Amino acid sequence: SHAVDADRIYLTGLSMGGDGVWQIGLRYADLFAALAPVCAATTWRLFDDSVVDTLTAAVRDESSPLPYAENALHLPIAMHHGALDQSVRVEHSRRMAVRLQDLGYDVQYTEYPEVDHDVWTRAYADGRMFAWFDSYRRDPAPAKVVHVTANPRRYGRSYWVRSEALQTPHAPGRITAEAHSGNRVTVRT
């Protein structure tokens, strides 16, 4: 049996594993201290530009991580992508980096100008990523929580906030909750 520090759990993966980092990390943001997706996809729209019906687009958007970027409020993120990537276009990481930066979140984006899809050899070189992880600890009870979900039954909680239903089914709903002194809580939906 191994002792696990619940405040020092990190998530990284490359290519489809990087997709998993976004899928898991942004839906269960309260479980991790930091994320490091490597050459990861963020939206189906960069793979398939064909015209789809409204329902298909909504279902695909619901499974894309880009709309859930707000959930990373307390998650430091180190993203890595090769500019010449032909498997997962670099625009995936560029869009997510811009979104996270616009939110004012802790994101480091490293783009390697002469690298294709095998960017992981650089991202994991010399254990730099693991040294970066080591500098972060999870805050298990932050005063402010932002949680976006389109499926509250599966992904309806984050830290001390819980969403039970959506006003518009399958459309992302958002909760911003903030604890103040004197046992006062402000909640916006």
Short mmCIF file of N, CA and C in Angstrom, two decimals, residues 44-176:
data_model
loop_
_atom_site.label_atom_id
_atom_site.label_comp_id
_atom_site.label_asym_id
_atom_site.label_seq_id
_atom_site.Cartn_x
_atom_site.Cartn_y
_atom_site.Cartn_z
N TRP A 44 -13.94 19.49 -31.62
CA TRP A 44 -14.17 18.69 -32.82
C TRP A 44 -14.19 19.57 -34.07
N ARG A 45 -14.50 20.83 -33.89
CA ARG A 45 -14.66 21.74 -35.03
C ARG A 45 -13.36 21.92 -35.83
N LEU A 46 -12.21 21.68 -35.22
CA LEU A 46 -10.94 21.77 -35.96
C LEU A 46 -10.63 20.49 -36.73
N PHE A 47 -11.37 19.42 -36.47
CA PHE A 47 -11.18 18.17 -37.21
C PHE A 47 -12.19 18.03 -38.34
N ASP A 48 -13.40 18.48 -38.10
CA ASP A 48 -14.51 18.23 -39.01
C ASP A 48 -15.22 19.54 -39.31
N ASP A 49 -14.96 20.08 -40.48
CA ASP A 49 -15.59 21.35 -40.82
C ASP A 49 -16.85 21.17 -41.68
N SER A 50 -17.33 19.93 -41.75
CA SER A 50 -18.54 19.70 -42.54
C SER A 50 -19.76 20.25 -41.81
N VAL A 51 -20.79 20.54 -42.56
CA VAL A 51 -22.02 21.07 -41.98
C VAL A 51 -22.75 19.93 -41.28
N VAL A 52 -23.11 20.16 -40.04
CA VAL A 52 -23.86 19.16 -39.28
C VAL A 52 -25.13 19.82 -38.76
N ASP A 53 -26.10 19.00 -38.44
CA ASP A 53 -27.35 19.55 -37.90
C ASP A 53 -27.11 20.10 -36.50
N THR A 54 -28.03 20.89 -36.03
CA THR A 54 -27.91 21.58 -34.75
C THR A 54 -27.74 20.60 -33.59
N LEU A 55 -28.49 19.51 -33.59
CA LEU A 55 -28.39 18.54 -32.49
C LEU A 55 -27.02 17.88 -32.47
N THR A 56 -26.52 17.45 -33.63
CA THR A 56 -25.20 16.82 -33.69
C THR A 56 -24.13 17.80 -33.21
N ALA A 57 -24.22 19.03 -33.65
CA ALA A 57 -23.25 20.05 -33.21
C ALA A 57 -23.31 20.24 -31.70
N ALA A 58 -24.52 20.28 -31.13
CA ALA A 58 -24.67 20.46 -29.68
C ALA A 58 -24.07 19.29 -28.91
N VAL A 59 -24.30 18.08 -29.38
CA VAL A 59 -23.75 16.89 -28.72
C VAL A 59 -22.23 16.91 -28.80
N ARG A 60 -21.70 17.23 -29.96
CA ARG A 60 -20.24 17.30 -30.12
C ARG A 60 -19.64 18.42 -29.27
N ASP A 61 -20.30 19.57 -29.23
CA ASP A 61 -19.80 20.67 -28.40
C ASP A 61 -19.79 20.29 -26.93
N GLU A 62 -20.81 19.55 -26.51
CA GLU A 62 -20.90 19.13 -25.10
C GLU A 62 -19.71 18.26 -24.71
N SER A 63 -19.17 17.50 -25.65
CA SER A 63 -18.04 16.62 -25.33
C SER A 63 -16.69 17.28 -25.59
N SER A 64 -16.66 18.48 -26.13
CA SER A 64 -15.41 19.18 -26.36
C SER A 64 -14.98 19.90 -25.08
N PRO A 65 -13.70 19.90 -24.76
CA PRO A 65 -13.25 20.53 -23.51
C PRO A 65 -13.22 22.06 -23.52
N LEU A 66 -13.14 22.68 -24.66
CA LEU A 66 -13.02 24.14 -24.72
C LEU A 66 -14.09 24.88 -23.91
N PRO A 67 -15.38 24.48 -23.97
CA PRO A 67 -16.39 25.20 -23.18
C PRO A 67 -16.21 25.07 -21.66
N TYR A 68 -15.39 24.14 -21.22
CA TYR A 68 -15.22 23.89 -19.78
C TYR A 68 -13.94 24.51 -19.23
N ALA A 69 -13.29 25.36 -20.01
CA ALA A 69 -12.03 25.99 -19.58
C ALA A 69 -12.18 26.74 -18.26
N GLU A 70 -13.35 27.32 -18.01
CA GLU A 70 -13.55 28.08 -16.77
C GLU A 70 -13.35 27.23 -15.52
N ASN A 71 -13.53 25.93 -15.64
CA ASN A 71 -13.37 25.04 -14.48
C ASN A 71 -11.93 24.99 -13.99
N ALA A 72 -10.99 25.52 -14.76
CA ALA A 72 -9.57 25.47 -14.40
C ALA A 72 -9.13 26.64 -13.53
N LEU A 73 -10.06 27.30 -12.88
CA LEU A 73 -9.73 28.46 -12.06
C LEU A 73 -8.57 28.19 -11.10
N HIS A 74 -8.54 27.02 -10.49
CA HIS A 74 -7.50 26.69 -9.50
C HIS A 74 -6.53 25.64 -10.01
N LEU A 75 -6.47 25.47 -11.32
CA LEU A 75 -5.60 24.45 -11.92
C LEU A 75 -4.49 25.08 -12.75
N PRO A 76 -3.27 25.09 -12.27
CA PRO A 76 -2.18 25.51 -13.13
C PRO A 76 -2.07 24.53 -14.31
N ILE A 77 -1.81 25.06 -15.50
CA ILE A 77 -1.78 24.22 -16.70
C ILE A 77 -0.52 24.53 -17.49
N ALA A 78 0.18 23.48 -17.89
CA ALA A 78 1.34 23.59 -18.78
C ALA A 78 1.01 22.82 -20.05
N MET A 79 0.84 23.55 -21.15
CA MET A 79 0.48 22.94 -22.43
C MET A 79 1.71 22.92 -23.34
N HIS A 80 1.82 21.85 -24.15
CA HIS A 80 2.93 21.71 -25.10
C HIS A 80 2.36 21.25 -26.44
N HIS A 81 2.83 21.86 -27.53
CA HIS A 81 2.36 21.46 -28.86
C HIS A 81 3.43 21.78 -29.89
N GLY A 82 3.56 20.91 -30.89
CA GLY A 82 4.46 21.16 -32.01
C GLY A 82 3.75 21.96 -33.08
N ALA A 83 4.39 23.01 -33.58
CA ALA A 83 3.76 23.89 -34.58
C ALA A 83 3.50 23.16 -35.90
N LEU A 84 4.24 22.10 -36.17
CA LEU A 84 4.08 21.37 -37.44
C LEU A 84 3.22 20.12 -37.29
N ASP A 85 2.53 19.99 -36.19
CA ASP A 85 1.73 18.79 -35.91
C ASP A 85 0.66 18.59 -36.99
N GLN A 86 0.72 17.44 -37.66
CA GLN A 86 -0.25 17.10 -38.70
C GLN A 86 -1.37 16.21 -38.17
N SER A 87 -1.19 15.64 -36.98
CA SER A 87 -2.21 14.76 -36.40
C SER A 87 -3.25 15.54 -35.59
N VAL A 88 -2.76 16.43 -34.74
CA VAL A 88 -3.63 17.30 -33.94
C VAL A 88 -3.11 18.72 -34.18
N ARG A 89 -3.82 19.46 -34.98
CA ARG A 89 -3.34 20.79 -35.38
C ARG A 89 -3.06 21.68 -34.17
N VAL A 90 -2.02 22.47 -34.28
CA VAL A 90 -1.58 23.34 -33.20
C VAL A 90 -2.65 24.35 -32.78
N GLU A 91 -3.61 24.62 -33.65
CA GLU A 91 -4.68 25.55 -33.31
C GLU A 91 -5.47 25.10 -32.08
N HIS A 92 -5.50 23.79 -31.83
CA HIS A 92 -6.19 23.30 -30.63
C HIS A 92 -5.59 23.95 -29.38
N SER A 93 -4.29 23.83 -29.23
CA SER A 93 -3.64 24.39 -28.04
C SER A 93 -3.63 25.90 -28.06
N ARG A 94 -3.47 26.49 -29.23
CA ARG A 94 -3.49 27.95 -29.30
C ARG A 94 -4.82 28.50 -28.81
N ARG A 95 -5.92 27.90 -29.26
CA ARG A 95 -7.25 28.38 -28.83
C ARG A 95 -7.45 28.23 -27.32
N MET A 96 -7.04 27.07 -26.80
CA MET A 96 -7.22 26.85 -25.36
C MET A 96 -6.32 27.80 -24.56
N ALA A 97 -5.11 28.02 -25.03
CA ALA A 97 -4.20 28.93 -24.32
C ALA A 97 -4.79 30.34 -24.28
N VAL A 98 -5.32 30.81 -25.40
CA VAL A 98 -5.93 32.14 -25.45
C VAL A 98 -7.13 32.21 -24.51
N ARG A 99 -7.96 31.17 -24.53
CA ARG A 99 -9.14 31.15 -23.66
C ARG A 99 -8.74 31.24 -22.19
N LEU A 100 -7.77 30.43 -21.79
CA LEU A 100 -7.32 30.42 -20.40
C LEU A 100 -6.64 31.74 -20.03
N GLN A 101 -5.87 32.30 -20.94
CA GLN A 101 -5.23 33.60 -20.68
C GLN A 101 -6.27 34.70 -20.56
N ASP A 102 -7.30 34.66 -21.41
CA ASP A 102 -8.37 35.66 -21.33
C ASP A 102 -9.09 35.59 -19.99
N LEU A 103 -9.18 34.40 -19.43
CA LEU A 103 -9.81 34.22 -18.12
C LEU A 103 -8.89 34.67 -16.98
N GLY A 104 -7.62 34.88 -17.30
CA GLY A 104 -6.64 35.27 -16.28
C GLY A 104 -6.11 34.09 -15.49
N TYR A 105 -6.21 32.90 -16.05
CA TYR A 105 -5.79 31.70 -15.34
C TYR A 105 -4.29 31.44 -15.49
N ASP A 106 -3.78 30.55 -14.65
CA ASP A 106 -2.37 30.18 -14.62
C ASP A 106 -2.09 29.15 -15.72
N VAL A 107 -1.65 29.62 -16.88
CA VAL A 107 -1.38 28.73 -18.00
C VAL A 107 -0.02 29.07 -18.61
N GLN A 108 0.74 28.03 -18.89
CA GLN A 108 2.01 28.16 -19.61
C GLN A 108 1.86 27.38 -20.90
N TYR A 109 2.05 28.04 -22.00
CA TYR A 109 1.93 27.38 -23.30
C TYR A 109 3.28 27.42 -24.01
N THR A 110 3.79 26.22 -24.32
CA THR A 110 5.06 26.11 -25.04
C THR A 110 4.78 25.49 -26.39
N GLU A 111 5.12 26.25 -27.43
CA GLU A 111 4.95 25.77 -28.80
C GLU A 111 6.35 25.58 -29.39
N TYR A 112 6.58 24.42 -29.96
CA TYR A 112 7.87 24.07 -30.53
C TYR A 112 7.80 24.25 -32.05
N PRO A 113 8.48 25.28 -32.61
CA PRO A 113 8.29 25.67 -34.00
C PRO A 113 8.65 24.61 -35.04
N GLU A 114 9.59 23.75 -34.78
CA GLU A 114 10.04 22.80 -35.80
C GLU A 114 9.67 21.36 -35.46
N VAL A 115 8.66 21.17 -34.63
CA VAL A 115 8.30 19.83 -34.16
C VAL A 115 6.93 19.44 -34.68
N ASP A 116 6.80 18.17 -35.06
CA ASP A 116 5.52 17.62 -35.51
C ASP A 116 4.78 17.06 -34.29
N HIS A 117 4.13 15.94 -34.44
CA HIS A 117 3.29 15.38 -33.39
C HIS A 117 4.09 14.83 -32.20
N ASP A 118 5.33 14.43 -32.40
CA ASP A 118 6.10 13.80 -31.32
C ASP A 118 6.71 14.82 -30.35
N VAL A 119 5.96 15.83 -30.01
CA VAL A 119 6.41 16.90 -29.12
C VAL A 119 6.71 16.38 -27.70
N TRP A 120 6.19 15.23 -27.34
CA TRP A 120 6.39 14.72 -25.98
C TRP A 120 7.85 14.49 -25.65
N THR A 121 8.69 14.21 -26.66
CA THR A 121 10.12 14.01 -26.36
C THR A 121 10.72 15.29 -25.78
N ARG A 122 10.23 16.43 -26.20
CA ARG A 122 10.70 17.71 -25.65
C ARG A 122 9.96 18.06 -24.36
N ALA A 123 8.66 17.82 -24.34
CA ALA A 123 7.85 18.21 -23.18
C ALA A 123 8.28 17.47 -21.91
N TYR A 124 8.66 16.21 -22.05
CA TYR A 124 9.03 15.41 -20.88
C TYR A 124 10.55 15.32 -20.68
N ALA A 125 11.34 15.99 -21.52
CA ALA A 125 12.80 15.91 -21.45
C ALA A 125 13.33 16.34 -20.08
N ASP A 126 14.28 15.61 -19.61
CA ASP A 126 15.00 15.94 -18.37
C ASP A 126 14.10 16.08 -17.14
N GLY A 127 12.90 15.58 -17.19
CA GLY A 127 12.01 15.64 -16.03
C GLY A 127 11.51 17.03 -15.69
N ARG A 128 11.65 17.98 -16.62
CA ARG A 128 11.23 19.37 -16.35
C ARG A 128 9.76 19.46 -15.95
N MET A 129 8.93 18.69 -16.65
CA MET A 129 7.50 18.77 -16.35
C MET A 129 7.22 18.30 -14.92
N PHE A 130 7.92 17.28 -14.49
CA PHE A 130 7.68 16.75 -13.15
C PHE A 130 8.20 17.71 -12.08
N ALA A 131 9.26 18.42 -12.38
CA ALA A 131 9.74 19.47 -11.47
C ALA A 131 8.70 20.59 -11.41
N TRP A 132 8.09 20.91 -12.56
CA TRP A 132 7.04 21.94 -12.59
C TRP A 132 5.86 21.49 -11.73
N PHE A 133 5.42 20.24 -11.91
CA PHE A 133 4.32 19.71 -11.10
C PHE A 133 4.62 19.86 -9.61
N ASP A 134 5.85 19.56 -9.24
CA ASP A 134 6.24 19.53 -7.83
C ASP A 134 6.03 20.86 -7.12
N SER A 135 5.91 21.94 -7.87
CA SER A 135 5.75 23.25 -7.24
C SER A 135 4.29 23.59 -6.94
N TYR A 136 3.36 22.67 -7.23
CA TYR A 136 1.94 22.96 -7.03
C TYR A 136 1.27 21.97 -6.09
N ARG A 137 0.37 22.52 -5.30
CA ARG A 137 -0.49 21.73 -4.41
C ARG A 137 -1.93 22.17 -4.64
N ARG A 138 -2.84 21.25 -4.55
CA ARG A 138 -4.26 21.54 -4.70
C ARG A 138 -4.80 22.25 -3.46
N ASP A 139 -5.65 23.21 -3.67
CA ASP A 139 -6.39 23.82 -2.57
C ASP A 139 -7.72 23.07 -2.49
N PRO A 140 -7.95 22.25 -1.46
CA PRO A 140 -9.15 21.43 -1.41
C PRO A 140 -10.44 22.20 -1.15
N ALA A 141 -10.34 23.47 -0.70
CA ALA A 141 -11.55 24.24 -0.40
C ALA A 141 -11.33 25.72 -0.72
N PRO A 142 -11.23 26.06 -2.01
CA PRO A 142 -11.01 27.47 -2.36
C PRO A 142 -12.24 28.32 -2.03
N ALA A 143 -12.01 29.59 -1.78
CA ALA A 143 -13.12 30.49 -1.44
C ALA A 143 -14.04 30.73 -2.63
N LYS A 144 -13.47 30.70 -3.84
CA LYS A 144 -14.28 30.93 -5.04
C LYS A 144 -14.22 29.70 -5.94
N VAL A 145 -15.38 29.31 -6.45
CA VAL A 145 -15.48 28.16 -7.35
C VAL A 145 -16.28 28.56 -8.58
N VAL A 146 -15.77 28.20 -9.74
CA VAL A 146 -16.51 28.33 -10.99
C VAL A 146 -16.67 26.93 -11.54
N HIS A 147 -17.91 26.57 -11.86
CA HIS A 147 -18.15 25.22 -12.39
C HIS A 147 -19.12 25.30 -13.56
N VAL A 148 -18.65 24.80 -14.70
CA VAL A 148 -19.46 24.73 -15.92
C VAL A 148 -19.69 23.26 -16.23
N THR A 149 -20.93 22.90 -16.50
CA THR A 149 -21.26 21.52 -16.87
C THR A 149 -22.48 21.50 -17.78
N ALA A 150 -22.50 20.52 -18.65
CA ALA A 150 -23.70 20.28 -19.48
C ALA A 150 -24.37 18.98 -19.05
N ASN A 151 -23.77 18.32 -18.05
CA ASN A 151 -24.29 17.04 -17.58
C ASN A 151 -24.14 16.97 -16.06
N PRO A 152 -25.06 17.58 -15.32
CA PRO A 152 -24.92 17.61 -13.87
C PRO A 152 -24.99 16.24 -13.20
N ARG A 153 -25.62 15.28 -13.83
CA ARG A 153 -25.66 13.94 -13.22
C ARG A 153 -24.27 13.32 -13.15
N ARG A 154 -23.48 13.50 -14.19
CA ARG A 154 -22.12 12.93 -14.22
C ARG A 154 -21.07 13.89 -13.70
N TYR A 155 -21.20 15.16 -14.05
CA TYR A 155 -20.16 16.15 -13.75
C TYR A 155 -20.75 17.34 -13.02
N GLY A 156 -21.53 17.10 -12.01
CA GLY A 156 -22.29 18.17 -11.37
C GLY A 156 -21.68 18.77 -10.13
N ARG A 157 -20.47 18.36 -9.75
CA ARG A 157 -19.91 18.93 -8.53
C ARG A 157 -18.45 19.34 -8.74
N SER A 158 -18.05 20.34 -7.98
CA SER A 158 -16.67 20.80 -7.98
C SER A 158 -16.42 21.46 -6.63
N TYR A 159 -15.43 20.98 -5.92
CA TYR A 159 -15.10 21.46 -4.59
C TYR A 159 -16.35 21.40 -3.73
N TRP A 160 -16.85 22.53 -3.27
CA TRP A 160 -18.00 22.55 -2.36
C TRP A 160 -19.29 23.00 -3.05
N VAL A 161 -19.30 22.98 -4.38
CA VAL A 161 -20.46 23.40 -5.17
C VAL A 161 -21.05 22.20 -5.89
N ARG A 162 -22.37 22.17 -5.97
CA ARG A 162 -23.04 21.08 -6.68
C ARG A 162 -24.17 21.63 -7.54
N SER A 163 -24.20 21.17 -8.79
CA SER A 163 -25.27 21.53 -9.72
C SER A 163 -26.17 20.32 -9.87
N GLU A 164 -27.46 20.51 -9.73
CA GLU A 164 -28.39 19.39 -9.80
C GLU A 164 -29.20 19.33 -11.08
N ALA A 165 -29.39 20.47 -11.75
CA ALA A 165 -30.18 20.49 -12.98
C ALA A 165 -29.78 21.70 -13.81
N LEU A 166 -30.15 21.64 -15.08
CA LEU A 166 -29.87 22.73 -16.00
C LEU A 166 -31.17 23.38 -16.46
N GLN A 167 -31.14 24.66 -16.66
CA GLN A 167 -32.32 25.35 -17.19
C GLN A 167 -32.58 24.90 -18.62
N THR A 168 -31.51 24.76 -19.42
CA THR A 168 -31.61 24.28 -20.79
C THR A 168 -30.84 22.97 -20.87
N PRO A 169 -31.52 21.82 -21.00
CA PRO A 169 -30.82 20.54 -21.04
C PRO A 169 -29.75 20.48 -22.12
N HIS A 170 -28.62 19.90 -21.78
CA HIS A 170 -27.48 19.65 -22.67
C HIS A 170 -26.75 20.91 -23.11
N ALA A 171 -27.12 22.05 -22.59
CA ALA A 171 -26.38 23.29 -22.84
C ALA A 171 -25.59 23.59 -21.57
N PRO A 172 -24.32 23.94 -21.70
CA PRO A 172 -23.53 24.18 -20.49
C PRO A 172 -24.17 25.22 -19.56
N GLY A 173 -24.26 24.85 -18.30
CA GLY A 173 -24.71 25.75 -17.25
C GLY A 173 -23.50 26.16 -16.43
N ARG A 174 -23.58 27.31 -15.80
CA ARG A 174 -22.43 27.85 -15.08
C ARG A 174 -22.84 28.30 -13.69
N ILE A 175 -22.03 27.93 -12.70
CA ILE A 175 -22.20 28.39 -11.33
C ILE A 175 -20.91 29.09 -10.91
N THR A 176 -21.05 30.26 -10.34
CA THR A 176 -19.92 30.93 -9.69
C THR A 176 -20.35 31.12 -8.24
#
